[in-house]
Amino acid sequence: VHSGEFESLIQAQEQLIKRQQVTQRLSDQNFRLANLDTLTDLPNRRAFFLQAQAMVTSHKTDNLRFAVAVIDLDGFKGINDCHGHGAGDEILVHVARRLETLPTDEVFSARLGGDEFALLVTGAIDETALNDLGLRICRMLGQKYHLSRVDATISASVGFAMCPDAGVDAERLLENADYALMHAKQNRRG
């Protein structure tokens, strides 16, 4: 009797462990999907703000300096209008792959939505370094895109906001980077 009860107890425990593993896998998958842009596999807007808020906290405790960059693709609407949304989606995937070539220990890339991307930049940052990074990004994203049905060329504009100079919360930094982006689009597109 005791061995039968012991065997039932072991089986129940094994089933419980399996259910817990399945639950954990589903929880991990839900967290991943909630923080991932499904088209580009980059972190999404939600993940960007989580990371930005963590960096703001690090600034407040450890004096971490970082910058927020907002990137907008110039000419993207024309690609969608002329070649369809499939071609536009292909461009967005290519842009994501190109942004992933930036040093990941210094740059966190995310897709905010549409044709807008954002970066969190750490390391040795100052106005000159950010300007150089912006030019590098614009050159990289301005190279020809080889799509399945057509080749396309677009450009990109970028705006930066540095913490703490342009703000000490994630929303303010993003707003100021977006303002810098609009200034760049009006005065120095691409």
Short mmCIF file of N, CA and C in Angstrom, two decimals:
data_model
loop_
_atom_site.label_atom_id
_atom_site.label_comp_id
_atom_site.label_asym_id
_atom_site.label_seq_id
_atom_site.Cartn_x
_atom_site.Cartn_y
_atom_site.Cartn_z
N VAL A 1 0.83 -1.19 0.00
CA VAL A 1 0.00 0.00 0.00
C VAL A 1 0.87 1.25 0.00
N HIS A 2 1.90 1.21 0.88
CA HIS A 2 2.77 2.38 0.97
C HIS A 2 3.54 2.62 -0.33
N SER A 3 3.99 1.53 -0.96
CA SER A 3 4.75 1.72 -2.20
C SER A 3 3.84 2.26 -3.31
N GLY A 4 2.59 1.86 -3.35
CA GLY A 4 1.64 2.37 -4.33
C GLY A 4 1.35 3.84 -4.10
N GLU A 5 1.19 4.23 -2.84
CA GLU A 5 0.97 5.64 -2.51
C GLU A 5 2.21 6.47 -2.85
N PHE A 6 3.38 5.90 -2.58
CA PHE A 6 4.63 6.59 -2.88
C PHE A 6 4.77 6.80 -4.39
N GLU A 7 4.45 5.76 -5.17
CA GLU A 7 4.52 5.85 -6.62
C GLU A 7 3.54 6.91 -7.14
N SER A 8 2.33 6.96 -6.60
CA SER A 8 1.35 7.98 -7.00
C SER A 8 1.85 9.38 -6.65
N LEU A 9 2.47 9.51 -5.50
CA LEU A 9 3.01 10.80 -5.08
C LEU A 9 4.12 11.27 -6.04
N ILE A 10 5.00 10.36 -6.42
CA ILE A 10 6.08 10.68 -7.35
C ILE A 10 5.49 11.08 -8.71
N GLN A 11 4.50 10.35 -9.21
CA GLN A 11 3.87 10.68 -10.49
C GLN A 11 3.19 12.05 -10.44
N ALA A 12 2.51 12.34 -9.35
CA ALA A 12 1.86 13.64 -9.19
C ALA A 12 2.89 14.75 -9.16
N GLN A 13 4.01 14.50 -8.50
CA GLN A 13 5.07 15.51 -8.43
C GLN A 13 5.68 15.73 -9.82
N GLU A 14 5.90 14.68 -10.59
CA GLU A 14 6.44 14.81 -11.94
C GLU A 14 5.48 15.58 -12.84
N GLN A 15 4.17 15.32 -12.71
CA GLN A 15 3.19 16.05 -13.51
C GLN A 15 3.17 17.53 -13.13
N LEU A 16 3.29 17.80 -11.84
CA LEU A 16 3.33 19.18 -11.38
C LEU A 16 4.56 19.91 -11.94
N ILE A 17 5.71 19.25 -11.93
CA ILE A 17 6.93 19.84 -12.48
C ILE A 17 6.76 20.11 -13.98
N LYS A 18 6.17 19.18 -14.71
CA LYS A 18 5.95 19.37 -16.16
C LYS A 18 5.01 20.54 -16.40
N ARG A 19 3.94 20.65 -15.61
CA ARG A 19 3.01 21.77 -15.76
C ARG A 19 3.70 23.09 -15.45
N GLN A 20 4.53 23.10 -14.43
CA GLN A 20 5.26 24.32 -14.09
C GLN A 20 6.21 24.72 -15.21
N GLN A 21 6.86 23.75 -15.83
CA GLN A 21 7.76 24.04 -16.95
C GLN A 21 6.99 24.61 -18.14
N VAL A 22 5.83 24.03 -18.45
CA VAL A 22 5.00 24.53 -19.54
C VAL A 22 4.54 25.95 -19.22
N THR A 23 4.10 26.18 -17.99
CA THR A 23 3.65 27.51 -17.58
C THR A 23 4.79 28.52 -17.70
N GLN A 24 5.99 28.13 -17.28
CA GLN A 24 7.14 29.03 -17.36
C GLN A 24 7.49 29.34 -18.81
N ARG A 25 7.45 28.32 -19.68
CA ARG A 25 7.72 28.53 -21.10
C ARG A 25 6.71 29.49 -21.71
N LEU A 26 5.43 29.31 -21.38
CA LEU A 26 4.39 30.21 -21.90
C LEU A 26 4.56 31.62 -21.35
N SER A 27 4.93 31.73 -20.08
CA SER A 27 5.17 33.05 -19.49
C SER A 27 6.35 33.74 -20.17
N ASP A 28 7.42 33.00 -20.39
CA ASP A 28 8.60 33.56 -21.09
C ASP A 28 8.24 33.98 -22.51
N GLN A 29 7.43 33.17 -23.19
CA GLN A 29 7.03 33.49 -24.56
C GLN A 29 6.14 34.73 -24.56
N ASN A 30 5.22 34.85 -23.63
CA ASN A 30 4.37 36.04 -23.54
C ASN A 30 5.19 37.28 -23.28
N PHE A 31 6.17 37.20 -22.37
CA PHE A 31 7.03 38.34 -22.08
C PHE A 31 7.82 38.74 -23.32
N ARG A 32 8.34 37.75 -24.03
CA ARG A 32 9.11 38.02 -25.25
C ARG A 32 8.23 38.70 -26.30
N LEU A 33 7.03 38.17 -26.51
CA LEU A 33 6.13 38.75 -27.50
C LEU A 33 5.66 40.15 -27.10
N ALA A 34 5.49 40.39 -25.82
CA ALA A 34 5.06 41.70 -25.36
C ALA A 34 6.14 42.76 -25.53
N ASN A 35 7.39 42.33 -25.68
CA ASN A 35 8.51 43.26 -25.77
C ASN A 35 9.25 43.20 -27.09
N LEU A 36 8.67 42.53 -28.08
CA LEU A 36 9.35 42.33 -29.35
C LEU A 36 8.47 42.80 -30.50
N ASP A 37 9.08 43.49 -31.44
CA ASP A 37 8.40 43.85 -32.68
C ASP A 37 8.43 42.61 -33.56
N THR A 38 7.27 42.07 -33.87
CA THR A 38 7.22 40.79 -34.57
C THR A 38 7.72 40.84 -36.00
N LEU A 39 7.67 42.01 -36.65
CA LEU A 39 8.16 42.12 -38.02
C LEU A 39 9.68 42.10 -38.06
N THR A 40 10.32 42.91 -37.23
CA THR A 40 11.77 43.10 -37.31
C THR A 40 12.57 42.29 -36.29
N ASP A 41 11.90 41.72 -35.31
CA ASP A 41 12.55 41.02 -34.19
C ASP A 41 13.40 41.95 -33.33
N LEU A 42 13.22 43.25 -33.47
CA LEU A 42 13.87 44.21 -32.57
C LEU A 42 12.97 44.40 -31.35
N PRO A 43 13.55 44.89 -30.26
CA PRO A 43 12.69 45.28 -29.14
C PRO A 43 11.67 46.32 -29.63
N ASN A 44 10.48 46.31 -29.03
CA ASN A 44 9.43 47.24 -29.44
C ASN A 44 9.41 48.47 -28.54
N ARG A 45 8.41 49.31 -28.73
CA ARG A 45 8.27 50.57 -27.99
C ARG A 45 8.24 50.32 -26.47
N ARG A 46 7.50 49.31 -26.07
CA ARG A 46 7.40 48.97 -24.65
C ARG A 46 8.76 48.60 -24.08
N ALA A 47 9.49 47.76 -24.78
CA ALA A 47 10.83 47.35 -24.33
C ALA A 47 11.78 48.53 -24.32
N PHE A 48 11.64 49.42 -25.30
CA PHE A 48 12.48 50.61 -25.35
C PHE A 48 12.28 51.44 -24.08
N PHE A 49 11.03 51.68 -23.71
CA PHE A 49 10.78 52.50 -22.53
C PHE A 49 11.23 51.81 -21.24
N LEU A 50 11.11 50.48 -21.17
CA LEU A 50 11.63 49.76 -20.00
C LEU A 50 13.14 49.95 -19.88
N GLN A 51 13.84 49.80 -21.01
CA GLN A 51 15.30 49.95 -21.02
C GLN A 51 15.68 51.40 -20.73
N ALA A 52 14.98 52.35 -21.34
CA ALA A 52 15.28 53.77 -21.12
C ALA A 52 15.07 54.14 -19.65
N GLN A 53 14.00 53.63 -19.06
CA GLN A 53 13.75 53.94 -17.64
C GLN A 53 14.83 53.34 -16.75
N ALA A 54 15.30 52.15 -17.09
CA ALA A 54 16.41 51.54 -16.33
C ALA A 54 17.67 52.40 -16.45
N MET A 55 17.89 52.96 -17.63
CA MET A 55 19.07 53.81 -17.82
C MET A 55 18.92 55.14 -17.09
N VAL A 56 17.70 55.68 -17.03
CA VAL A 56 17.46 56.90 -16.25
C VAL A 56 17.76 56.63 -14.78
N THR A 57 17.33 55.49 -14.29
CA THR A 57 17.61 55.11 -12.90
C THR A 57 19.12 55.00 -12.68
N SER A 58 19.83 54.39 -13.64
CA SER A 58 21.29 54.29 -13.54
C SER A 58 21.94 55.67 -13.58
N HIS A 59 21.36 56.58 -14.33
CA HIS A 59 21.89 57.95 -14.35
C HIS A 59 21.76 58.57 -12.97
N LYS A 60 20.60 58.36 -12.35
CA LYS A 60 20.35 58.98 -11.04
C LYS A 60 21.23 58.38 -9.95
N THR A 61 21.52 57.08 -10.04
CA THR A 61 22.32 56.43 -8.99
C THR A 61 23.82 56.40 -9.31
N ASP A 62 24.17 56.20 -10.58
CA ASP A 62 25.58 56.03 -10.96
C ASP A 62 26.09 57.11 -11.90
N ASN A 63 25.26 58.13 -12.17
CA ASN A 63 25.63 59.22 -13.06
C ASN A 63 25.92 58.74 -14.49
N LEU A 64 25.20 57.71 -14.93
CA LEU A 64 25.35 57.18 -16.29
C LEU A 64 24.92 58.24 -17.29
N ARG A 65 25.78 58.51 -18.27
CA ARG A 65 25.42 59.42 -19.36
C ARG A 65 25.02 58.57 -20.56
N PHE A 66 23.93 58.96 -21.16
CA PHE A 66 23.47 58.25 -22.36
C PHE A 66 22.67 59.21 -23.22
N ALA A 67 22.40 58.77 -24.43
CA ALA A 67 21.61 59.58 -25.36
C ALA A 67 20.50 58.73 -25.95
N VAL A 68 19.43 59.40 -26.26
CA VAL A 68 18.31 58.78 -26.98
C VAL A 68 18.37 59.30 -28.41
N ALA A 69 18.24 58.40 -29.36
CA ALA A 69 18.20 58.79 -30.78
C ALA A 69 16.88 58.32 -31.36
N VAL A 70 16.30 59.15 -32.20
CA VAL A 70 15.10 58.76 -32.95
C VAL A 70 15.48 58.83 -34.43
N ILE A 71 15.18 57.76 -35.15
CA ILE A 71 15.50 57.65 -36.57
C ILE A 71 14.20 57.52 -37.34
N ASP A 72 14.09 58.30 -38.40
CA ASP A 72 12.93 58.23 -39.28
C ASP A 72 13.42 58.04 -40.70
N LEU A 73 12.77 57.17 -41.43
CA LEU A 73 13.17 56.88 -42.80
C LEU A 73 12.55 57.91 -43.75
N ASP A 74 13.40 58.55 -44.54
CA ASP A 74 12.95 59.54 -45.53
C ASP A 74 12.64 58.80 -46.83
N GLY A 75 11.46 58.99 -47.35
CA GLY A 75 11.08 58.34 -48.60
C GLY A 75 10.41 57.00 -48.42
N PHE A 76 10.15 56.62 -47.19
CA PHE A 76 9.55 55.32 -46.93
C PHE A 76 8.11 55.24 -47.46
N LYS A 77 7.35 56.31 -47.29
CA LYS A 77 5.97 56.33 -47.76
C LYS A 77 5.91 56.08 -49.27
N GLY A 78 6.87 56.63 -49.99
CA GLY A 78 6.91 56.42 -51.43
C GLY A 78 7.11 54.96 -51.80
N ILE A 79 7.90 54.25 -51.03
CA ILE A 79 8.12 52.81 -51.27
C ILE A 79 6.80 52.07 -51.08
N ASN A 80 6.12 52.36 -49.95
CA ASN A 80 4.82 51.72 -49.71
C ASN A 80 3.82 52.05 -50.81
N ASP A 81 3.77 53.32 -51.22
CA ASP A 81 2.80 53.74 -52.23
C ASP A 81 3.08 53.13 -53.60
N CYS A 82 4.35 53.09 -53.99
CA CYS A 82 4.71 52.60 -55.33
C CYS A 82 4.83 51.08 -55.43
N HIS A 83 5.36 50.47 -54.38
CA HIS A 83 5.68 49.04 -54.46
C HIS A 83 4.89 48.17 -53.50
N GLY A 84 4.05 48.79 -52.67
CA GLY A 84 3.20 48.02 -51.76
C GLY A 84 3.82 47.86 -50.38
N HIS A 85 2.96 47.46 -49.45
CA HIS A 85 3.39 47.33 -48.06
C HIS A 85 4.36 46.17 -47.85
N GLY A 86 4.31 45.19 -48.72
CA GLY A 86 5.28 44.08 -48.63
C GLY A 86 6.70 44.58 -48.81
N ALA A 87 6.89 45.46 -49.80
CA ALA A 87 8.22 46.05 -50.03
C ALA A 87 8.61 46.92 -48.83
N GLY A 88 7.64 47.67 -48.30
CA GLY A 88 7.92 48.48 -47.12
C GLY A 88 8.33 47.63 -45.93
N ASP A 89 7.65 46.51 -45.73
CA ASP A 89 8.02 45.60 -44.65
C ASP A 89 9.43 45.06 -44.84
N GLU A 90 9.77 44.73 -46.09
CA GLU A 90 11.13 44.24 -46.36
C GLU A 90 12.17 45.29 -45.98
N ILE A 91 11.89 46.54 -46.32
CA ILE A 91 12.83 47.62 -45.98
C ILE A 91 12.99 47.70 -44.46
N LEU A 92 11.88 47.64 -43.74
CA LEU A 92 11.94 47.72 -42.28
C LEU A 92 12.79 46.60 -41.69
N VAL A 93 12.68 45.41 -42.25
CA VAL A 93 13.50 44.28 -41.78
C VAL A 93 14.97 44.54 -42.09
N HIS A 94 15.27 45.05 -43.29
CA HIS A 94 16.65 45.38 -43.66
C HIS A 94 17.21 46.46 -42.75
N VAL A 95 16.42 47.47 -42.45
CA VAL A 95 16.86 48.55 -41.55
C VAL A 95 17.21 47.95 -40.18
N ALA A 96 16.36 47.09 -39.68
CA ALA A 96 16.62 46.45 -38.39
C ALA A 96 17.93 45.68 -38.41
N ARG A 97 18.18 44.92 -39.48
CA ARG A 97 19.44 44.16 -39.56
C ARG A 97 20.64 45.10 -39.60
N ARG A 98 20.51 46.21 -40.30
CA ARG A 98 21.61 47.18 -40.36
C ARG A 98 21.85 47.82 -39.00
N LEU A 99 20.79 48.14 -38.30
CA LEU A 99 20.96 48.74 -36.97
C LEU A 99 21.60 47.75 -35.99
N GLU A 100 21.34 46.48 -36.20
CA GLU A 100 21.94 45.46 -35.33
C GLU A 100 23.45 45.35 -35.52
N THR A 101 24.00 45.94 -36.58
CA THR A 101 25.45 45.91 -36.77
C THR A 101 26.16 46.95 -35.90
N LEU A 102 25.40 47.86 -35.30
CA LEU A 102 26.01 48.83 -34.37
C LEU A 102 26.46 48.08 -33.13
N PRO A 103 27.49 48.56 -32.44
CA PRO A 103 28.00 47.83 -31.27
C PRO A 103 26.94 47.68 -30.18
N THR A 104 26.55 46.44 -29.90
CA THR A 104 25.44 46.19 -28.97
C THR A 104 25.79 46.53 -27.52
N ASP A 105 27.08 46.63 -27.20
CA ASP A 105 27.43 47.01 -25.83
C ASP A 105 27.25 48.51 -25.62
N GLU A 106 27.10 49.27 -26.71
CA GLU A 106 26.93 50.72 -26.62
C GLU A 106 25.61 51.21 -27.19
N VAL A 107 24.92 50.39 -27.95
CA VAL A 107 23.70 50.84 -28.62
C VAL A 107 22.59 49.80 -28.44
N PHE A 108 21.46 50.25 -27.93
CA PHE A 108 20.25 49.43 -27.81
C PHE A 108 19.29 49.93 -28.87
N SER A 109 18.92 49.07 -29.81
CA SER A 109 18.05 49.45 -30.94
C SER A 109 16.65 48.93 -30.71
N ALA A 110 15.66 49.73 -31.11
CA ALA A 110 14.26 49.32 -31.00
C ALA A 110 13.46 49.92 -32.14
N ARG A 111 12.36 49.28 -32.47
CA ARG A 111 11.42 49.85 -33.43
C ARG A 111 10.24 50.41 -32.65
N LEU A 112 10.02 51.70 -32.81
CA LEU A 112 8.92 52.36 -32.10
C LEU A 112 7.59 52.12 -32.79
N GLY A 113 7.61 52.00 -34.10
CA GLY A 113 6.39 51.80 -34.87
C GLY A 113 6.55 52.44 -36.24
N GLY A 114 5.77 51.99 -37.20
CA GLY A 114 5.86 52.55 -38.55
C GLY A 114 7.30 52.47 -39.04
N ASP A 115 7.81 53.61 -39.54
CA ASP A 115 9.20 53.65 -40.02
C ASP A 115 10.08 54.40 -39.03
N GLU A 116 9.72 54.36 -37.75
CA GLU A 116 10.47 55.07 -36.73
C GLU A 116 11.18 54.08 -35.81
N PHE A 117 12.47 54.31 -35.64
CA PHE A 117 13.30 53.48 -34.79
C PHE A 117 13.92 54.37 -33.72
N ALA A 118 14.37 53.75 -32.64
CA ALA A 118 15.01 54.52 -31.58
C ALA A 118 16.23 53.75 -31.08
N LEU A 119 17.19 54.52 -30.59
CA LEU A 119 18.41 53.95 -30.02
C LEU A 119 18.64 54.54 -28.64
N LEU A 120 19.25 53.75 -27.78
CA LEU A 120 19.81 54.23 -26.53
C LEU A 120 21.30 54.05 -26.66
N VAL A 121 22.05 55.14 -26.54
CA VAL A 121 23.49 55.12 -26.80
C VAL A 121 24.23 55.41 -25.51
N THR A 122 25.17 54.54 -25.17
CA THR A 122 26.02 54.74 -24.00
C THR A 122 27.47 54.80 -24.45
N GLY A 123 28.38 54.80 -23.52
CA GLY A 123 29.80 54.84 -23.85
C GLY A 123 30.30 56.27 -23.87
N ALA A 124 31.36 56.49 -24.59
CA ALA A 124 31.97 57.83 -24.68
C ALA A 124 31.13 58.68 -25.62
N ILE A 125 30.14 59.35 -25.05
CA ILE A 125 29.26 60.16 -25.89
C ILE A 125 29.44 61.64 -25.57
N ASP A 126 29.57 62.38 -26.61
CA ASP A 126 29.55 63.84 -26.55
C ASP A 126 28.95 64.30 -27.87
N GLU A 127 28.86 65.58 -28.06
CA GLU A 127 28.20 66.09 -29.27
C GLU A 127 28.89 65.61 -30.55
N THR A 128 30.22 65.59 -30.55
CA THR A 128 30.96 65.16 -31.73
C THR A 128 30.73 63.67 -32.00
N ALA A 129 30.80 62.85 -30.94
CA ALA A 129 30.59 61.41 -31.10
C ALA A 129 29.18 61.11 -31.60
N LEU A 130 28.20 61.83 -31.08
CA LEU A 130 26.82 61.61 -31.53
C LEU A 130 26.64 62.06 -32.97
N ASN A 131 27.26 63.17 -33.34
CA ASN A 131 27.18 63.62 -34.73
C ASN A 131 27.80 62.58 -35.66
N ASP A 132 28.97 62.05 -35.28
CA ASP A 132 29.62 61.01 -36.08
C ASP A 132 28.73 59.76 -36.19
N LEU A 133 28.12 59.37 -35.07
CA LEU A 133 27.22 58.21 -35.09
C LEU A 133 26.02 58.48 -35.99
N GLY A 134 25.46 59.67 -35.90
CA GLY A 134 24.32 60.03 -36.75
C GLY A 134 24.68 59.96 -38.23
N LEU A 135 25.84 60.48 -38.58
CA LEU A 135 26.28 60.42 -39.98
C LEU A 135 26.49 58.97 -40.42
N ARG A 136 27.07 58.16 -39.54
CA ARG A 136 27.29 56.75 -39.85
C ARG A 136 25.96 56.03 -40.08
N ILE A 137 24.99 56.29 -39.21
CA ILE A 137 23.68 55.67 -39.35
C ILE A 137 23.02 56.10 -40.65
N CYS A 138 23.07 57.40 -40.95
CA CYS A 138 22.45 57.90 -42.18
C CYS A 138 23.11 57.30 -43.42
N ARG A 139 24.44 57.17 -43.42
CA ARG A 139 25.13 56.54 -44.55
C ARG A 139 24.73 55.08 -44.67
N MET A 140 24.70 54.38 -43.53
CA MET A 140 24.38 52.95 -43.52
C MET A 140 22.95 52.71 -44.03
N LEU A 141 22.00 53.52 -43.56
CA LEU A 141 20.60 53.33 -43.96
C LEU A 141 20.31 53.90 -45.34
N GLY A 142 21.21 54.73 -45.86
CA GLY A 142 21.03 55.30 -47.19
C GLY A 142 21.56 54.42 -48.31
N GLN A 143 22.18 53.30 -47.97
CA GLN A 143 22.66 52.39 -49.00
C GLN A 143 21.49 51.65 -49.64
N LYS A 144 21.69 51.18 -50.86
CA LYS A 144 20.64 50.53 -51.63
C LYS A 144 20.11 49.29 -50.89
N TYR A 145 18.79 49.10 -51.01
CA TYR A 145 18.11 47.94 -50.43
C TYR A 145 17.73 47.00 -51.57
N HIS A 146 18.16 45.77 -51.49
CA HIS A 146 17.84 44.77 -52.50
C HIS A 146 16.63 43.98 -51.99
N LEU A 147 15.47 44.31 -52.53
CA LEU A 147 14.23 43.67 -52.11
C LEU A 147 13.90 42.54 -53.08
N SER A 148 12.89 41.77 -52.77
CA SER A 148 12.57 40.62 -53.61
C SER A 148 12.10 41.01 -55.00
N ARG A 149 11.40 42.16 -55.14
CA ARG A 149 10.88 42.54 -56.45
C ARG A 149 11.55 43.77 -57.04
N VAL A 150 12.29 44.51 -56.24
CA VAL A 150 12.84 45.78 -56.70
C VAL A 150 14.02 46.18 -55.82
N ASP A 151 14.89 47.01 -56.36
CA ASP A 151 15.92 47.65 -55.54
C ASP A 151 15.40 49.04 -55.18
N ALA A 152 15.70 49.47 -53.98
CA ALA A 152 15.19 50.77 -53.52
C ALA A 152 16.29 51.50 -52.76
N THR A 153 16.23 52.81 -52.82
CA THR A 153 17.14 53.66 -52.05
C THR A 153 16.29 54.68 -51.31
N ILE A 154 16.51 54.76 -50.03
CA ILE A 154 15.87 55.77 -49.20
C ILE A 154 16.97 56.40 -48.35
N SER A 155 16.61 57.41 -47.62
CA SER A 155 17.57 57.99 -46.68
C SER A 155 16.95 57.96 -45.30
N ALA A 156 17.70 58.40 -44.32
CA ALA A 156 17.21 58.44 -42.94
C ALA A 156 17.66 59.74 -42.31
N SER A 157 16.88 60.21 -41.37
CA SER A 157 17.25 61.37 -40.56
C SER A 157 17.24 60.92 -39.10
N VAL A 158 18.08 61.56 -38.30
CA VAL A 158 18.21 61.15 -36.90
C VAL A 158 18.31 62.38 -36.01
N GLY A 159 17.72 62.28 -34.84
CA GLY A 159 17.81 63.33 -33.83
C GLY A 159 18.23 62.72 -32.51
N PHE A 160 19.07 63.43 -31.76
CA PHE A 160 19.57 62.94 -30.49
C PHE A 160 19.15 63.85 -29.34
N ALA A 161 18.99 63.27 -28.18
CA ALA A 161 18.79 64.02 -26.93
C ALA A 161 19.64 63.33 -25.86
N MET A 162 20.48 64.09 -25.19
CA MET A 162 21.42 63.52 -24.23
C MET A 162 20.90 63.71 -22.80
N CYS A 163 21.02 62.67 -22.02
CA CYS A 163 20.67 62.72 -20.60
C CYS A 163 21.91 63.13 -19.82
N PRO A 164 21.86 64.08 -18.97
CA PRO A 164 20.72 64.78 -18.39
C PRO A 164 20.42 66.12 -19.08
N ASP A 165 21.23 66.52 -20.08
CA ASP A 165 21.09 67.84 -20.69
C ASP A 165 19.70 68.09 -21.26
N ALA A 166 19.11 67.08 -21.90
CA ALA A 166 17.82 67.24 -22.56
C ALA A 166 16.67 66.65 -21.76
N GLY A 167 16.93 66.20 -20.54
CA GLY A 167 15.88 65.64 -19.70
C GLY A 167 16.39 64.50 -18.87
N VAL A 168 15.62 64.19 -17.83
CA VAL A 168 16.00 63.09 -16.94
C VAL A 168 14.86 62.10 -16.75
N ASP A 169 13.98 62.02 -17.74
CA ASP A 169 13.01 60.93 -17.76
C ASP A 169 12.84 60.46 -19.21
N ALA A 170 12.46 59.22 -19.36
CA ALA A 170 12.44 58.59 -20.68
C ALA A 170 11.53 59.32 -21.66
N GLU A 171 10.35 59.72 -21.21
CA GLU A 171 9.40 60.39 -22.11
C GLU A 171 9.95 61.72 -22.60
N ARG A 172 10.53 62.51 -21.69
CA ARG A 172 11.08 63.82 -22.07
C ARG A 172 12.24 63.65 -23.04
N LEU A 173 13.11 62.68 -22.79
CA LEU A 173 14.24 62.44 -23.68
C LEU A 173 13.76 62.05 -25.08
N LEU A 174 12.75 61.18 -25.14
CA LEU A 174 12.22 60.78 -26.44
C LEU A 174 11.58 61.97 -27.15
N GLU A 175 10.83 62.79 -26.42
CA GLU A 175 10.23 63.98 -27.02
C GLU A 175 11.30 64.92 -27.58
N ASN A 176 12.37 65.13 -26.82
CA ASN A 176 13.42 66.03 -27.27
C ASN A 176 14.22 65.45 -28.44
N ALA A 177 14.42 64.14 -28.44
CA ALA A 177 15.08 63.50 -29.58
C ALA A 177 14.19 63.61 -30.81
N ASP A 178 12.88 63.49 -30.62
CA ASP A 178 11.94 63.64 -31.73
C ASP A 178 11.95 65.08 -32.25
N TYR A 179 12.06 66.04 -31.35
CA TYR A 179 12.16 67.45 -31.75
C TYR A 179 13.44 67.67 -32.56
N ALA A 180 14.56 67.07 -32.10
CA ALA A 180 15.82 67.18 -32.84
C ALA A 180 15.69 66.53 -34.21
N LEU A 181 14.96 65.41 -34.28
CA LEU A 181 14.72 64.74 -35.56
C LEU A 181 13.94 65.66 -36.51
N MET A 182 12.90 66.30 -36.01
CA MET A 182 12.11 67.21 -36.85
C MET A 182 12.97 68.38 -37.34
N HIS A 183 13.84 68.87 -36.47
CA HIS A 183 14.76 69.94 -36.86
C HIS A 183 15.69 69.44 -37.98
N ALA A 184 16.21 68.23 -37.81
CA ALA A 184 17.10 67.66 -38.84
C ALA A 184 16.34 67.47 -40.15
N LYS A 185 15.12 67.00 -40.11
CA LYS A 185 14.34 66.79 -41.35
C LYS A 185 14.08 68.12 -42.06
N GLN A 186 13.87 69.20 -41.29
CA GLN A 186 13.61 70.50 -41.91
C GLN A 186 14.89 71.16 -42.45
N ASN A 187 16.03 70.89 -41.79
CA ASN A 187 17.24 71.63 -42.12
C ASN A 187 18.35 70.80 -42.76
N ARG A 188 18.36 69.51 -42.51
CA ARG A 188 19.47 68.69 -43.01
C ARG A 188 19.01 67.25 -43.18
N ARG A 189 18.00 67.06 -43.99
CA ARG A 189 17.44 65.72 -44.21
C ARG A 189 18.55 64.75 -44.68
N GLY A 190 18.49 63.55 -44.09
CA GLY A 190 19.45 62.53 -44.48
C GLY A 190 20.80 62.75 -43.82
#
